[in-house]
């Protein structure tokens, strides 16, 4: 089962992640709305943008994630337009001053054809003078092939439960496979396990640059963090803003 089929687990795991939100709020303030987010998931960023007064359209391929996103938006009292769609071939009538693919969304494109198709779609939904903003993680793997408990996720599972992770890396395909295991102890004293998987393909700096140029983006800024620090060998994120 994909982690995106377990939308409740994904939502609990990342509901406190806010590192990127000030960056995207600044971009939205600079460019205005409406804002299009691809890979909108459970609405984490969409809701923050809507709270700031922006009209937001969110696209995601997972119906489970979108349903969770609608529930989150209703609970927060914000209006969002969330639609199911594949970033490789979606088509909206509107064009946007800002298109966002946050939180490693582009890492779900595992082939060159998929990358070209998706970036072409995103470019075609930009207004003249608009910006495409994205972020990716840069490889910094922990122990591979080892079942481990992540301290920052200690509260995800709640009491009588534990979230574990095991990862494998394929350097030839530039993919990292993550398997999540949620162990819970029921009132009957029995241990039960839910599992979910995530496959991501990472990029090098020049690979993403070449892909964006091929898609027709002629101006590209790359940073090593959401505070726009320069890209360095020890940067954990590759943050980009591309324009036509």
mmCIF file of C-alpha atoms in Angstrom:
data_model
loop_
_atom_site.group_PDB
_atom_site.id
_atom_site.type_symbol
_atom_site.label_atom_id
_atom_site.label_comp_id
_atom_site.label_asym_id
_atom_site.label_seq_id
_atom_site.Cartn_x
_atom_site.Cartn_y
_atom_site.Cartn_z
ATOM 1 C CA UNK A 1 0.000 0.000 0.000
ATOM 2 C CA UNK A 2 1.260 3.458 -0.893
ATOM 3 C CA UNK A 3 1.648 6.016 1.883
ATOM 4 C CA UNK A 4 -0.854 8.102 -0.089
ATOM 5 C CA UNK A 5 -3.488 5.399 0.344
ATOM 6 C CA UNK A 6 -3.006 5.831 4.108
ATOM 7 C CA UNK A 7 -3.874 9.528 4.121
ATOM 8 C CA UNK A 8 -4.492 9.579 7.879
ATOM 9 C CA UNK A 9 -0.993 8.257 8.564
ATOM 10 C CA UNK A 10 0.598 10.705 6.122
ATOM 11 C CA UNK A 11 -1.361 13.604 7.589
ATOM 12 C CA UNK A 12 -0.329 12.805 11.144
ATOM 13 C CA UNK A 13 3.284 12.329 10.106
ATOM 14 C CA UNK A 14 3.669 15.709 8.406
ATOM 15 C CA UNK A 15 0.984 17.924 9.968
ATOM 16 C CA UNK A 16 3.613 19.836 11.963
ATOM 17 C CA UNK A 17 5.984 20.373 9.037
ATOM 18 C CA UNK A 18 6.016 24.103 8.371
ATOM 19 C CA UNK A 19 9.570 24.815 7.164
ATOM 20 C CA UNK A 20 8.475 25.695 3.630
ATOM 21 C CA UNK A 21 5.310 27.668 4.306
ATOM 22 C CA UNK A 22 6.839 31.152 4.879
ATOM 23 C CA UNK A 23 8.754 30.789 1.590
ATOM 24 C CA UNK A 24 5.648 29.974 -0.443
ATOM 25 C CA UNK A 25 3.597 32.636 1.331
ATOM 26 C CA UNK A 26 6.182 35.243 0.311
ATOM 27 C CA UNK A 27 6.051 34.072 -3.298
ATOM 28 C CA UNK A 28 2.247 34.184 -3.295
ATOM 29 C CA UNK A 29 2.323 37.703 -1.864
ATOM 30 C CA UNK A 30 4.763 38.772 -4.578
ATOM 31 C CA UNK A 31 2.913 37.202 -7.512
ATOM 32 C CA UNK A 32 -0.699 37.309 -6.381
ATOM 33 C CA UNK A 33 -3.338 34.675 -6.947
ATOM 34 C CA UNK A 34 -4.863 32.458 -7.849
ATOM 35 C CA UNK A 35 -2.201 29.898 -6.901
ATOM 36 C CA UNK A 36 -2.030 26.402 -8.375
ATOM 37 C CA UNK A 37 -0.451 23.675 -6.253
ATOM 38 C CA UNK A 38 0.251 20.288 -7.810
ATOM 39 C CA UNK A 39 0.724 17.473 -5.341
ATOM 40 C CA UNK A 40 -1.604 19.263 -2.924
ATOM 41 C CA UNK A 41 -2.046 16.155 -0.782
ATOM 42 C CA UNK A 42 -3.994 16.698 2.421
ATOM 43 C CA UNK A 43 -3.964 20.473 1.994
ATOM 44 C CA UNK A 44 -1.110 21.438 4.311
ATOM 45 C CA UNK A 45 0.217 24.243 2.075
ATOM 46 C CA UNK A 46 -3.071 25.009 0.294
ATOM 47 C CA UNK A 47 -4.753 25.767 3.604
ATOM 48 C CA UNK A 48 -1.929 28.096 4.668
ATOM 49 C CA UNK A 49 -2.177 29.965 1.358
ATOM 50 C CA UNK A 50 -5.963 30.223 1.618
ATOM 51 C CA UNK A 51 -5.673 31.500 5.189
ATOM 52 C CA UNK A 52 -3.440 34.283 3.846
ATOM 53 C CA UNK A 53 -6.250 35.368 1.533
ATOM 54 C CA UNK A 54 -5.214 33.683 -1.714
ATOM 55 C CA UNK A 55 -7.506 31.801 -4.043
ATOM 56 C CA UNK A 56 -6.026 28.303 -4.320
ATOM 57 C CA UNK A 57 -6.500 25.397 -6.712
ATOM 58 C CA UNK A 58 -4.974 22.082 -5.647
ATOM 59 C CA UNK A 59 -4.335 19.040 -7.861
ATOM 60 C CA UNK A 60 -3.432 15.576 -6.591
ATOM 61 C CA UNK A 61 -3.636 12.076 -8.045
ATOM 62 C CA UNK A 62 -4.737 10.401 -4.783
ATOM 63 C CA UNK A 63 -8.466 10.497 -3.967
ATOM 64 C CA UNK A 64 -7.694 9.501 -0.370
ATOM 65 C CA UNK A 65 -5.342 12.450 0.115
ATOM 66 C CA UNK A 66 -7.807 14.860 -1.479
ATOM 67 C CA UNK A 67 -10.665 13.687 0.729
ATOM 68 C CA UNK A 68 -8.489 14.209 3.779
ATOM 69 C CA UNK A 69 -7.577 17.638 2.414
ATOM 70 C CA UNK A 70 -11.233 18.586 2.050
ATOM 71 C CA UNK A 71 -11.886 17.505 5.625
ATOM 72 C CA UNK A 72 -8.909 19.540 6.858
ATOM 73 C CA UNK A 73 -10.041 22.614 4.917
ATOM 74 C CA UNK A 74 -13.571 22.335 6.308
ATOM 75 C CA UNK A 75 -12.224 22.009 9.836
ATOM 76 C CA UNK A 76 -10.024 25.084 9.320
ATOM 77 C CA UNK A 77 -12.901 27.048 7.800
ATOM 78 C CA UNK A 78 -11.194 27.804 4.474
ATOM 79 C CA UNK A 79 -12.424 27.275 0.923
ATOM 80 C CA UNK A 80 -10.255 25.323 -1.500
ATOM 81 C CA UNK A 81 -10.771 23.940 -4.955
ATOM 82 C CA UNK A 82 -9.227 20.463 -4.816
ATOM 83 C CA UNK A 83 -9.326 18.273 -7.911
ATOM 84 C CA UNK A 84 -8.001 14.860 -8.804
ATOM 85 C CA UNK A 85 -5.477 14.950 -11.607
ATOM 86 C CA UNK A 86 -2.112 13.696 -12.789
ATOM 87 C CA UNK A 87 0.557 16.384 -13.056
ATOM 88 C CA UNK A 88 1.720 14.820 -16.330
ATOM 89 C CA UNK A 89 -1.512 15.412 -18.235
ATOM 90 C CA UNK A 90 -3.988 17.593 -16.299
ATOM 91 C CA UNK A 91 -5.669 20.497 -18.079
ATOM 92 C CA UNK A 92 -7.336 23.499 -16.453
ATOM 93 C CA UNK A 93 -8.884 26.396 -18.316
ATOM 94 C CA UNK A 94 -7.235 28.926 -16.011
ATOM 95 C CA UNK A 95 -3.654 30.146 -16.087
ATOM 96 C CA UNK A 96 -1.856 31.149 -12.896
ATOM 97 C CA UNK A 97 0.733 33.732 -11.826
ATOM 98 C CA UNK A 98 2.212 31.148 -9.432
ATOM 99 C CA UNK A 99 2.409 27.372 -9.803
ATOM 100 C CA UNK A 100 3.842 25.385 -6.899
ATOM 101 C CA UNK A 101 5.160 21.824 -6.594
ATOM 102 C CA UNK A 102 6.170 21.776 -2.930
ATOM 103 C CA UNK A 103 7.561 19.134 -0.582
ATOM 104 C CA UNK A 104 9.306 16.882 -3.120
ATOM 105 C CA UNK A 105 6.327 16.563 -5.485
ATOM 106 C CA UNK A 106 8.595 16.362 -8.548
ATOM 107 C CA UNK A 107 10.333 13.341 -7.003
ATOM 108 C CA UNK A 108 7.337 11.215 -8.001
ATOM 109 C CA UNK A 109 8.398 11.538 -11.640
ATOM 110 C CA UNK A 110 10.600 8.484 -12.088
ATOM 111 C CA UNK A 111 11.330 8.634 -15.807
ATOM 112 C CA UNK A 112 12.637 11.315 -18.156
ATOM 113 C CA UNK A 113 9.415 11.159 -20.164
ATOM 114 C CA UNK A 114 7.356 11.717 -17.010
ATOM 115 C CA UNK A 115 9.540 14.674 -16.038
ATOM 116 C CA UNK A 116 9.248 16.269 -19.477
ATOM 117 C CA UNK A 117 5.489 15.780 -19.624
ATOM 118 C CA UNK A 118 4.894 17.179 -16.144
ATOM 119 C CA UNK A 119 7.156 20.211 -16.509
ATOM 120 C CA UNK A 120 5.557 20.959 -19.860
ATOM 121 C CA UNK A 121 2.098 20.819 -18.262
ATOM 122 C CA UNK A 122 3.163 23.098 -15.430
ATOM 123 C CA UNK A 123 4.711 25.610 -17.808
ATOM 124 C CA UNK A 124 1.547 25.654 -19.929
ATOM 125 C CA UNK A 125 -0.504 26.669 -16.880
ATOM 126 C CA UNK A 126 1.620 29.724 -16.105
ATOM 127 C CA UNK A 127 0.560 33.250 -16.948
ATOM 128 C CA UNK A 128 3.105 35.346 -18.862
ATOM 129 C CA UNK A 129 5.609 36.555 -16.295
ATOM 130 C CA UNK A 130 4.517 33.916 -13.806
ATOM 131 C CA UNK A 131 6.725 31.720 -11.644
ATOM 132 C CA UNK A 132 7.004 27.988 -11.028
ATOM 133 C CA UNK A 133 8.282 27.265 -7.510
ATOM 134 C CA UNK A 134 9.394 23.903 -6.157
ATOM 135 C CA UNK A 135 11.581 22.218 -3.591
ATOM 136 C CA UNK A 136 13.374 18.864 -3.483
ATOM 137 C CA UNK A 137 15.366 17.060 -0.840
ATOM 138 C CA UNK A 138 19.028 16.432 -1.556
ATOM 139 C CA UNK A 139 20.354 12.942 -0.755
ATOM 140 C CA UNK A 140 21.465 12.583 2.857
ATOM 141 C CA UNK A 141 20.475 9.059 3.711
ATOM 142 C CA UNK A 142 20.449 7.591 7.176
ATOM 143 C CA UNK A 143 21.136 3.948 7.844
ATOM 144 C CA UNK A 144 19.927 1.903 4.903
ATOM 145 C CA UNK A 145 18.320 -1.497 5.212
ATOM 146 C CA UNK A 146 17.904 -1.030 8.958
ATOM 147 C CA UNK A 147 14.561 -0.820 10.738
ATOM 148 C CA UNK A 148 14.688 2.372 12.768
ATOM 149 C CA UNK A 149 12.512 4.633 14.859
ATOM 150 C CA UNK A 150 12.628 8.336 13.970
ATOM 151 C CA UNK A 151 12.641 10.622 17.007
ATOM 152 C CA UNK A 152 10.744 13.410 15.240
ATOM 153 C CA UNK A 153 7.853 11.028 14.599
ATOM 154 C CA UNK A 154 7.575 9.823 18.190
ATOM 155 C CA UNK A 155 4.177 11.502 18.632
ATOM 156 C CA UNK A 156 2.712 10.382 15.308
ATOM 157 C CA UNK A 157 1.464 7.007 16.424
ATOM 158 C CA UNK A 158 0.149 8.122 19.803
ATOM 159 C CA UNK A 159 0.175 6.055 22.945
ATOM 160 C CA UNK A 160 0.686 2.313 22.707
ATOM 161 C CA UNK A 161 2.082 2.669 19.208
ATOM 162 C CA UNK A 162 5.316 3.225 17.302
ATOM 163 C CA UNK A 163 6.151 4.331 13.759
ATOM 164 C CA UNK A 164 9.173 2.606 12.234
ATOM 165 C CA UNK A 165 10.996 3.159 8.952
ATOM 166 C CA UNK A 166 13.313 1.143 6.715
ATOM 167 C CA UNK A 167 14.890 2.591 3.559
ATOM 168 C CA UNK A 168 16.744 1.209 0.544
ATOM 169 C CA UNK A 169 18.705 3.208 -2.025
ATOM 170 C CA UNK A 170 19.232 2.378 -5.705
ATOM 171 C CA UNK A 171 21.960 4.724 -6.984
ATOM 172 C CA UNK A 172 21.514 3.656 -10.624
ATOM 173 C CA UNK A 173 17.870 4.710 -10.771
ATOM 174 C CA UNK A 174 18.435 7.512 -8.215
ATOM 175 C CA UNK A 175 15.541 6.241 -6.110
ATOM 176 C CA UNK A 176 15.002 5.848 -2.408
ATOM 177 C CA UNK A 177 12.408 3.332 -1.259
ATOM 178 C CA UNK A 178 10.872 3.971 2.163
ATOM 179 C CA UNK A 179 8.719 1.446 4.023
ATOM 180 C CA UNK A 180 6.707 2.646 7.003
ATOM 181 C CA UNK A 181 5.494 0.289 9.708
ATOM 182 C CA UNK A 182 2.969 1.461 12.274
ATOM 183 C CA UNK A 183 2.749 -0.902 15.253
ATOM 184 C CA UNK A 184 -0.191 -0.457 17.609
ATOM 185 C CA UNK A 185 -1.315 -2.377 20.662
ATOM 186 C CA UNK A 186 -5.067 -2.775 20.913
ATOM 187 C CA UNK A 187 -7.246 -3.022 23.988
ATOM 188 C CA UNK A 188 -7.065 -6.783 23.573
ATOM 189 C CA UNK A 189 -3.284 -6.604 24.041
ATOM 190 C CA UNK A 190 -2.529 -7.754 20.491
ATOM 191 C CA UNK A 191 0.100 -6.035 18.344
ATOM 192 C CA UNK A 192 -1.127 -4.975 14.919
ATOM 193 C CA UNK A 193 0.974 -3.590 12.067
ATOM 194 C CA UNK A 194 0.062 -1.302 9.182
ATOM 195 C CA UNK A 195 2.567 -0.895 6.363
ATOM 196 C CA UNK A 196 2.919 1.735 3.658
ATOM 197 C CA UNK A 197 5.570 2.458 1.048
ATOM 198 C CA UNK A 198 6.977 5.511 -0.707
ATOM 199 C CA UNK A 199 9.254 5.615 -3.753
ATOM 200 C CA UNK A 200 11.044 8.858 -4.650
ATOM 201 C CA UNK A 201 13.526 9.720 -7.363
ATOM 202 C CA UNK A 202 15.999 12.427 -6.439
ATOM 203 C CA UNK A 203 17.639 14.976 -8.728
ATOM 204 C CA UNK A 204 21.063 16.461 -9.052
ATOM 205 C CA UNK A 205 21.435 20.217 -9.480
ATOM 206 C CA UNK A 206 22.325 20.098 -13.164
ATOM 207 C CA UNK A 207 19.724 17.441 -13.945
ATOM 208 C CA UNK A 208 16.837 19.616 -12.738
ATOM 209 C CA UNK A 209 18.367 22.635 -14.470
ATOM 210 C CA UNK A 210 18.536 20.789 -17.784
ATOM 211 C CA UNK A 211 14.991 19.454 -17.384
ATOM 212 C CA UNK A 212 13.587 22.921 -16.739
ATOM 213 C CA UNK A 213 15.446 24.406 -19.689
ATOM 214 C CA UNK A 214 14.134 21.617 -21.903
ATOM 215 C CA UNK A 215 10.594 22.485 -20.758
ATOM 216 C CA UNK A 216 11.080 26.102 -21.825
ATOM 217 C CA UNK A 217 12.026 27.791 -18.570
ATOM 218 C CA UNK A 218 14.793 30.275 -19.329
ATOM 219 C CA UNK A 219 15.335 31.884 -15.930
ATOM 220 C CA UNK A 220 16.065 29.758 -12.887
ATOM 221 C CA UNK A 221 17.087 30.583 -9.326
ATOM 222 C CA UNK A 222 18.300 27.757 -7.086
ATOM 223 C CA UNK A 223 18.818 28.008 -3.337
ATOM 224 C CA UNK A 224 20.016 25.731 -0.574
ATOM 225 C CA UNK A 225 17.153 26.518 1.777
ATOM 226 C CA UNK A 226 13.816 28.263 2.179
ATOM 227 C CA UNK A 227 15.615 31.351 3.475
ATOM 228 C CA UNK A 228 17.285 31.625 0.047
ATOM 229 C CA UNK A 229 20.737 30.758 1.314
ATOM 230 C CA UNK A 230 23.161 29.721 -1.453
ATOM 231 C CA UNK A 231 23.260 26.094 -2.501
ATOM 232 C CA UNK A 232 26.141 24.340 -0.703
ATOM 233 C CA UNK A 233 27.508 20.773 -0.544
ATOM 234 C CA UNK A 234 25.800 20.273 2.833
ATOM 235 C CA UNK A 235 22.411 21.764 1.822
ATOM 236 C CA UNK A 236 19.467 19.561 2.726
ATOM 237 C CA UNK A 237 17.046 21.148 0.236
ATOM 238 C CA UNK A 238 17.158 22.346 -3.333
ATOM 239 C CA UNK A 239 14.691 25.226 -3.563
ATOM 240 C CA UNK A 240 13.921 26.634 -6.986
ATOM 241 C CA UNK A 241 11.975 29.382 -8.716
ATOM 242 C CA UNK A 242 11.740 29.113 -12.515
ATOM 243 C CA UNK A 243 10.326 31.592 -15.006
ATOM 244 C CA UNK A 244 9.716 31.562 -18.732
#
